[in-house]
Short mmCIF file of C-alpha atoms and ligand atoms in Angstrom, two decimals:
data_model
loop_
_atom_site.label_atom_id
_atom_site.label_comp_id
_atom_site.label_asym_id
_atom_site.label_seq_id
_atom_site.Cartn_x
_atom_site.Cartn_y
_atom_site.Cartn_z
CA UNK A 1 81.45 116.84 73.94
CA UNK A 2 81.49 120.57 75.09
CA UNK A 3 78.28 122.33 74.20
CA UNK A 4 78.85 124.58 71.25
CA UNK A 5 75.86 127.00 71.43
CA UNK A 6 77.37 129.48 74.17
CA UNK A 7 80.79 129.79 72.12
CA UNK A 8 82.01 131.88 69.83
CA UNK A 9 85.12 130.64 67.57
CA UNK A 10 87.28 134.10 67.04
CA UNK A 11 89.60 133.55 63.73
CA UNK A 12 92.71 135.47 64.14
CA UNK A 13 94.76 133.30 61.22
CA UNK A 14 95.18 137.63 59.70
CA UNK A 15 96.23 139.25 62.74
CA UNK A 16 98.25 136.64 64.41
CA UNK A 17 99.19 135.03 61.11
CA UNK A 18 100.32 138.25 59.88
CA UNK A 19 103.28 138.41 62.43
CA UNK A 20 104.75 135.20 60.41
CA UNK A 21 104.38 136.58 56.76
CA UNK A 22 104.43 140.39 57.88
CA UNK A 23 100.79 140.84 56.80
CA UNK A 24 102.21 140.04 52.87
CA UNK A 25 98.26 138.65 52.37
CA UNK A 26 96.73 139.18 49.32
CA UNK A 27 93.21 140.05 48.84
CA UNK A 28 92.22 137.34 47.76
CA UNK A 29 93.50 135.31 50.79
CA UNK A 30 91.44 137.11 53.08
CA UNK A 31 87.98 137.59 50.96
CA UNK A 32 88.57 133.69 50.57
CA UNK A 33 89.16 133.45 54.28
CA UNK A 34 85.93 135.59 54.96
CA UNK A 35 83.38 133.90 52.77
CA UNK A 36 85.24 130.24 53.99
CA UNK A 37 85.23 131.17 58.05
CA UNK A 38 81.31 132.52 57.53
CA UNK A 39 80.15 129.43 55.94
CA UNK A 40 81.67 127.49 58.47
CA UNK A 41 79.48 129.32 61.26
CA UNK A 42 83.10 130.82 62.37
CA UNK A 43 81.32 133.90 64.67
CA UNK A 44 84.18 136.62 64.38
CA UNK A 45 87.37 137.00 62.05
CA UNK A 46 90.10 139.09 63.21
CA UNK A 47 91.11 141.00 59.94
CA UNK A 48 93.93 142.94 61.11
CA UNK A 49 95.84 145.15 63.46
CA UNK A 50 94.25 148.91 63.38
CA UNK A 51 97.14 150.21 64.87
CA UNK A 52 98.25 153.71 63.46
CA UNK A 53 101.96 153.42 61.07
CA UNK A 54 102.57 156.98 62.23
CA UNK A 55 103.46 155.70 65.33
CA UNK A 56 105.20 152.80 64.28
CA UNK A 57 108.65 151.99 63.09
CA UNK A 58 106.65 150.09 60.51
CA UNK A 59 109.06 148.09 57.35
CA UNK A 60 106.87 147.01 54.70
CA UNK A 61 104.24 145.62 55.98
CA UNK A 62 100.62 144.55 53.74
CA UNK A 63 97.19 146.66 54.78
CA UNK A 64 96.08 144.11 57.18
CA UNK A 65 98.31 145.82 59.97
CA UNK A 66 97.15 149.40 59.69
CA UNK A 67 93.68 148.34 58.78
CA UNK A 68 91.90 151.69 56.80
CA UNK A 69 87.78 151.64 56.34
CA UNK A 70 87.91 152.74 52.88
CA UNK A 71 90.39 149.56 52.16
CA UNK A 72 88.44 147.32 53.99
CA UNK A 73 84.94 148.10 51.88
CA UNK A 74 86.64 147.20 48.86
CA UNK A 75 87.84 144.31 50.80
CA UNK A 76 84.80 143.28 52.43
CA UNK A 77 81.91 143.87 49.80
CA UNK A 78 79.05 141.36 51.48
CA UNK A 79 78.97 141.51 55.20
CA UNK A 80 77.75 138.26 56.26
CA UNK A 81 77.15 136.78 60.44
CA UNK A 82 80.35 136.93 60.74
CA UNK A 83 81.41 139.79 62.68
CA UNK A 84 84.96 141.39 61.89
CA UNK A 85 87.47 142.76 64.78
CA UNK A 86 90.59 144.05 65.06
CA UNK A 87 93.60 144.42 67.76
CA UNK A 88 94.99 147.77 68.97
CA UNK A 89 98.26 147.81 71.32
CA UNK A 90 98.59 150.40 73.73
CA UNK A 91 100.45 153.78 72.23
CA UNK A 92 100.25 151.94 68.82
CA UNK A 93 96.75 153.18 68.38
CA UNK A 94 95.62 156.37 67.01
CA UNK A 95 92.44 157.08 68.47
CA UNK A 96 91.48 159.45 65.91
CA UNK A 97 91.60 156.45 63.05
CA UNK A 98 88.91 154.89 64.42
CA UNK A 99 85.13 155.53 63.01
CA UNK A 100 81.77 155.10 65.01
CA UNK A 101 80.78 151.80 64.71
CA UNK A 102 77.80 152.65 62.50
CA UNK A 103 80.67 153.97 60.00
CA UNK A 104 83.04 151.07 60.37
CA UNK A 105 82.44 147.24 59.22
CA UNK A 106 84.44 146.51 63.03
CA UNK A 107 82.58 145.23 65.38
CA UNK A 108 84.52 144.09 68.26
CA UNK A 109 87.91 146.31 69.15
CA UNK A 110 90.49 144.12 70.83
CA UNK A 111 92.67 146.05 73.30
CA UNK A 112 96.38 144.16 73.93
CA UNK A 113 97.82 144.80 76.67
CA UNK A 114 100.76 143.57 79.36
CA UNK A 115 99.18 143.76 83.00
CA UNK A 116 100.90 147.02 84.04
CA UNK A 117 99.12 148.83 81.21
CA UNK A 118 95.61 147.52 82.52
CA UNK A 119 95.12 150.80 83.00
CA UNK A 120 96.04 152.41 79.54
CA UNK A 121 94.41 149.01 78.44
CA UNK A 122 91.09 150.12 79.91
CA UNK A 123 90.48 153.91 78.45
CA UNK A 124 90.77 152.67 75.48
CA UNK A 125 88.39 150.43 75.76
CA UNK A 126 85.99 153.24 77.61
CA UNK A 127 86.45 154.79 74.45
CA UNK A 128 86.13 152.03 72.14
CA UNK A 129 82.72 151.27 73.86
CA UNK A 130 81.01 154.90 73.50
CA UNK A 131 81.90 154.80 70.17
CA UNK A 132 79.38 151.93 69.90
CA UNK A 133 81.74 149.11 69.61
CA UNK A 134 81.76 145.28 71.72
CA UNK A 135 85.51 145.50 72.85
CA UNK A 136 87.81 143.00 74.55
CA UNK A 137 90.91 143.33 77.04
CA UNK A 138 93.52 140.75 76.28
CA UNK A 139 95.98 140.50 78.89
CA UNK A 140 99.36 139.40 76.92
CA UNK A 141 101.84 137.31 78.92
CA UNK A 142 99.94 136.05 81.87
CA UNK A 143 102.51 133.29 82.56
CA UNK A 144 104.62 135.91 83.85
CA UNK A 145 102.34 137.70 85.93
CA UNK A 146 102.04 138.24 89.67
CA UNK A 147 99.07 137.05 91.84
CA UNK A 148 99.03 140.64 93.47
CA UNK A 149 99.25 142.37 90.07
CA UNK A 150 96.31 140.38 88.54
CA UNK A 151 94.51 140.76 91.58
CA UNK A 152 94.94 144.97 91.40
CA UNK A 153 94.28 144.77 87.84
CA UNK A 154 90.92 142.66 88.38
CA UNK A 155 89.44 145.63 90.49
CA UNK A 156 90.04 148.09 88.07
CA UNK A 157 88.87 146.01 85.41
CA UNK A 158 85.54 145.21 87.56
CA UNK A 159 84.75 148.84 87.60
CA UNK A 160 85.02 149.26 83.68
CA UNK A 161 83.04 148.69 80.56
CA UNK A 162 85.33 145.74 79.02
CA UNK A 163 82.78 143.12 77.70
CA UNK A 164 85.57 140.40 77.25
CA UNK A 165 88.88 139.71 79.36
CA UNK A 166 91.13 136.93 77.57
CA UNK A 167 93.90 134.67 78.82
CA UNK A 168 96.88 135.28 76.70
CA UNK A 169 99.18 132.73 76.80
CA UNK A 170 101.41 134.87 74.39
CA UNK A 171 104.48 132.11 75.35
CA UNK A 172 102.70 129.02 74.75
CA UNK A 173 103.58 127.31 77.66
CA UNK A 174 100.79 126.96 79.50
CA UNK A 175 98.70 123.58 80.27
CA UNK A 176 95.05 122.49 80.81
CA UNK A 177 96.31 122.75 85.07
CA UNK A 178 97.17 126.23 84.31
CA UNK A 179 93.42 127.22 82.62
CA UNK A 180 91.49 125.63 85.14
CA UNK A 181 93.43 127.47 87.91
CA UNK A 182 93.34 130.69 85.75
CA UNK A 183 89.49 130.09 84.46
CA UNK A 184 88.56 129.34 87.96
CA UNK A 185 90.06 132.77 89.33
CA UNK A 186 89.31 135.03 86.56
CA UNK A 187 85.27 133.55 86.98
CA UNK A 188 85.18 134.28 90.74
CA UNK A 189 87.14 137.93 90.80
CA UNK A 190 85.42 139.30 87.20
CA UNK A 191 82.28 137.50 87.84
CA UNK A 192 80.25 139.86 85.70
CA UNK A 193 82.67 139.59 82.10
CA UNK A 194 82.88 137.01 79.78
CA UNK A 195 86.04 135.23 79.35
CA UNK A 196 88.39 134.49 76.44
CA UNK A 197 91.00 132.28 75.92
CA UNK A 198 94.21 132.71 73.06
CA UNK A 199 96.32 130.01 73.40
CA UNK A 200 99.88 129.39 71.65
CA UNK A 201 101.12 125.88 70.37
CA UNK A 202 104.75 125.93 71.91
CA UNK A 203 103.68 122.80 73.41
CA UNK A 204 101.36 121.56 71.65
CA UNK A 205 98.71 121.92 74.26
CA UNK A 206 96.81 125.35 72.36
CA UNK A 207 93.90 123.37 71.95
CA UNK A 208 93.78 121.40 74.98
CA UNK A 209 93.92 124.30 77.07
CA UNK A 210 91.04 126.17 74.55
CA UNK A 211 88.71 123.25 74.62
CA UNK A 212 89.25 123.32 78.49
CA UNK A 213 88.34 126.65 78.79
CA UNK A 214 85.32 126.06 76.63
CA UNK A 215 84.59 123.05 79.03
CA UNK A 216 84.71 125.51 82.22
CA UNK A 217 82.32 128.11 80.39
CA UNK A 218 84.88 130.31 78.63
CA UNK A 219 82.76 131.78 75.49
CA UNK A 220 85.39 133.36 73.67
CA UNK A 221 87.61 130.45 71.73
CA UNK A 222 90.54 132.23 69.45
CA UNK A 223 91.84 130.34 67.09
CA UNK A 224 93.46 130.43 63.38
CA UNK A 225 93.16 128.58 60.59
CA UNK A 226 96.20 125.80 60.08
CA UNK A 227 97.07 127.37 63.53
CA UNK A 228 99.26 130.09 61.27
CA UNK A 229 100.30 132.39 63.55
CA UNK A 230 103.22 133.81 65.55
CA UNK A 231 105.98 131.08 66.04
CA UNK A 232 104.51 127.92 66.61
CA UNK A 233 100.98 129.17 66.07
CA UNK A 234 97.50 129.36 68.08
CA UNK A 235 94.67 126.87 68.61
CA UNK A 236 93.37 125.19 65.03
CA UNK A 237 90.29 126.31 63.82
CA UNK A 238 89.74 123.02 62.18
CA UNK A 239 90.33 121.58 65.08
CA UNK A 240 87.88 123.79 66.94
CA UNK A 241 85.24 123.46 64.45
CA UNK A 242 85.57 119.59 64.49
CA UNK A 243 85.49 119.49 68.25
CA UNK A 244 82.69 121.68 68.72
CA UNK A 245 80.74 120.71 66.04
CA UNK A 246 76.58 121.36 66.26
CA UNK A 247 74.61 122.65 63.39
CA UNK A 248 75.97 125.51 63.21
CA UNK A 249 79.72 124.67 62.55
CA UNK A 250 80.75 123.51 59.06
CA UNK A 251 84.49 122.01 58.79
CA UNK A 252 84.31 121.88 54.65
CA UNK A 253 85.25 125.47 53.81
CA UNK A 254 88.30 125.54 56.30
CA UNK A 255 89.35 122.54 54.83
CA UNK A 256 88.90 124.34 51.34
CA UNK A 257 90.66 127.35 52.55
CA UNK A 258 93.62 125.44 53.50
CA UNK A 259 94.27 123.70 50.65
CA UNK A 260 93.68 126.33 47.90
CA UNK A 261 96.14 128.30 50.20
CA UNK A 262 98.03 127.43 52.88
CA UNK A 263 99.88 124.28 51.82
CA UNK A 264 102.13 126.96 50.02
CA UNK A 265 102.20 129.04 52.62
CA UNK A 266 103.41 126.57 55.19
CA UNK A 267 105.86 125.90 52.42
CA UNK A 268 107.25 129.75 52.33
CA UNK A 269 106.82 130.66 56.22
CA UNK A 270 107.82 129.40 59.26
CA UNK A 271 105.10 128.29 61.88
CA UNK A 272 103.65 125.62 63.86
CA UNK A 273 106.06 123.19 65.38
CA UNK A 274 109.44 123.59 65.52
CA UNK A 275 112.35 122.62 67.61
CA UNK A 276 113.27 126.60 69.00
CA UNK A 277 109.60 127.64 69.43
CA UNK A 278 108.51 124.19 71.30
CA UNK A 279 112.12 125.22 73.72
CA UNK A 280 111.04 128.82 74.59
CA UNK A 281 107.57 127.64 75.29
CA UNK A 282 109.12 124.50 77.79
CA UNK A 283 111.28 127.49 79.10
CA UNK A 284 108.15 129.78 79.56
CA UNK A 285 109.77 132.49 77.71
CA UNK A 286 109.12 135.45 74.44
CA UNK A 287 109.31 133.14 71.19
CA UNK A 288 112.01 136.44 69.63
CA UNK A 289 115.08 134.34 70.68
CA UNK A 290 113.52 131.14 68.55
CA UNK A 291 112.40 133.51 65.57
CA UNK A 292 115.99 135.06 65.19
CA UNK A 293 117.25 131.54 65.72
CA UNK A 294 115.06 130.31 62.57
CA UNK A 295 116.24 133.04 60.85
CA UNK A 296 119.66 132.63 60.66
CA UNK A 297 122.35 130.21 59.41
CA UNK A 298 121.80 128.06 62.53
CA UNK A 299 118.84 127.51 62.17
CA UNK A 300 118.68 123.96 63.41
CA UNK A 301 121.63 123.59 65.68
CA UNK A 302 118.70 123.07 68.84
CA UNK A 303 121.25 122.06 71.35
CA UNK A 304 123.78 124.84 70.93
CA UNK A 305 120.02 127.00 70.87
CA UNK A 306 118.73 125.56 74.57
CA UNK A 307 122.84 125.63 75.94
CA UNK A 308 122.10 129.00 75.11
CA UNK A 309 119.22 129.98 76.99
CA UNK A 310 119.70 127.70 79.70
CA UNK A 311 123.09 128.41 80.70
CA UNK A 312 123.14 130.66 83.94
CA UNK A 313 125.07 133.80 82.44
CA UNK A 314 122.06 134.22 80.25
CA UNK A 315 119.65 132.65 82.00
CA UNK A 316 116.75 136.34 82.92
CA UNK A 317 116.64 137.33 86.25
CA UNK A 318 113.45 136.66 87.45
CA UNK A 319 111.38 139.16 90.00
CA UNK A 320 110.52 138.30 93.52
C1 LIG B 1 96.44 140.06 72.53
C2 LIG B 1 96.76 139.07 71.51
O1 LIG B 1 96.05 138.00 71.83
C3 LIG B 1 98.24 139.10 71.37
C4 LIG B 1 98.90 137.80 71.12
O2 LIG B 1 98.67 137.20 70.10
C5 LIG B 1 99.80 137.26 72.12
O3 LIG B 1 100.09 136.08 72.02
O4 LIG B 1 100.26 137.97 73.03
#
């Protein structure tokens, strides 16, 4: 069993989930969710997106994606150990919404980025960190990146403040093979940050590849509860918990949090594994085609789906 002491279990079932249900949480959900993930040792829950609806075509979309302080103290009357964060994407964020951490319940900022916005990706985060907060950089599609443009972004990220640099696997088709080469490189270039890992399910393998991560000394495990999040979902935090176990990790209020809510939810919105989402993962590519595919009258015509996107007139051209 992987030592759980040096981890730290990061909840994203709001954030991530929210891209499934468009954020339509209720409060209770998420005070529920708080109280649950605390006394279950979970270290950090991801309450939200503070990205700025100003500069975002937004639809209706609950609180949790334009997270406000004033909402989130009514939200979050009894800070506990659990620390809160929340995600910013680049040009998304309005710099200006965002309080000194003394003023905010945040914590930890998360900064999204893909790799040729490393650099966008990192003044926020210089500003994130003067402003008192622990901030991450989570590099978003890495199985479509370029040795030479990792290995460019690595020394700028070596010269910055970033406390945390995460493995996105935003396609969910990445394997344990694919960690430990990943792992391995992102421990001898960025020898001085701590690592993070948020996996997808596309093929099932989200917590394979977290808990091998975890084995090679990644500290930062994401993960959501009943894996709810986008398309087929992240790493379990059940799971997680289970696996990692110790004193300080308590399965019994996940287990409580899904079944008060989320046996519904599964019921109302689509996640976790299905047909389209486990092809775009096997095809290494964006789950949108597989979410428009579950959305529409076809839903489950799979083979006329993968014809689709395997078929050489629509088939991306790739670079190099
Ligand atoms: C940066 C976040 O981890 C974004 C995300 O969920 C993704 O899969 O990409």
């Amino acid at each position: 069993m992987v030592k759980h002491h040096q981890h730290k279990i990061l909840d994203c079932t709001i954030r991530d989930g929210g891209l499934v249900n468009d954020w339509d949480f209720s409060v209770e959900f998420v005070q529920d969710m708080y109280r649950g993930l605390s006394a279950a040792g979970v270290e950090y829950m991801e309450i939200g997106y503070k990205n700025s609806e100003k500069l975002l075509k937004g639809g209706a979309s609950g609180p949790w994606r334009f997270l406000n302080e004033a909402f989130l103290r009514d939200v979050i009357t009894k800070k506990t150990d659990t620390k809160l964060s929340a995600l910013v994407d680049i040009g998304r964020v309005d710099e200006r919404d965002i309080l000194p951490r003394e003023d905010s319940l945040l914590d930890l900022i998360r900064v999204a980025c893909y790799i040729k916005d490393v650099d966008k990706g990192l003044e926020l985060v210089q500003k994130f960190n003067d402003m008192g907060y622990e901030t991450s950089l989570n590099i978003m599609a890495l199985s479509h990146v370029m040795e030479n443009e990792l290995v460019e972004a690595f020394e700028e990220i070596n010269k910055s403040s970033v406390d945390v640099v995460y493995i996105v696997d935003s396609y969910g088709s990445m394997a344990p093979k694919d960690i430990d080469y990943l792992v391995t490189k992102f421990q001898r270039l960025l020898p001085e940050k701590e690592l993070g890992l948020h996996m997808h399910n596309n093929m099932q393998l989200a917590f394979a590849n977290t808990i091998t991560g975890a084995s090679r000394g990644v500290t930062f495990l994401d993960s959501s509860v009943y894996g709810m999040g986008r398309a087929a979902g992240n790493c379990t935090t059940e799971l997680l918990l289970s696996y990692l176990k110790g004193a300080r990790y308590d399965i019994r209020p996940v287990l409580e949090i899904i079944e008060k809510h989320m046996i519904t939810m599964r019921e109302k919105w689509d996640w976790g594994y299905l047909i389209p989402y486990m092809i775009v993962g096997a095809l290494d590519e964006h789950p949108r085609t597989a979410m428009a595919q579950l959305s529409s009258a076809e839903r489950n015509n799979f083979v006329d789906f993968y014809d689709r996107l395997t078929s050489v007139e629509t088939v991306p051209v790739t670079k190099g």
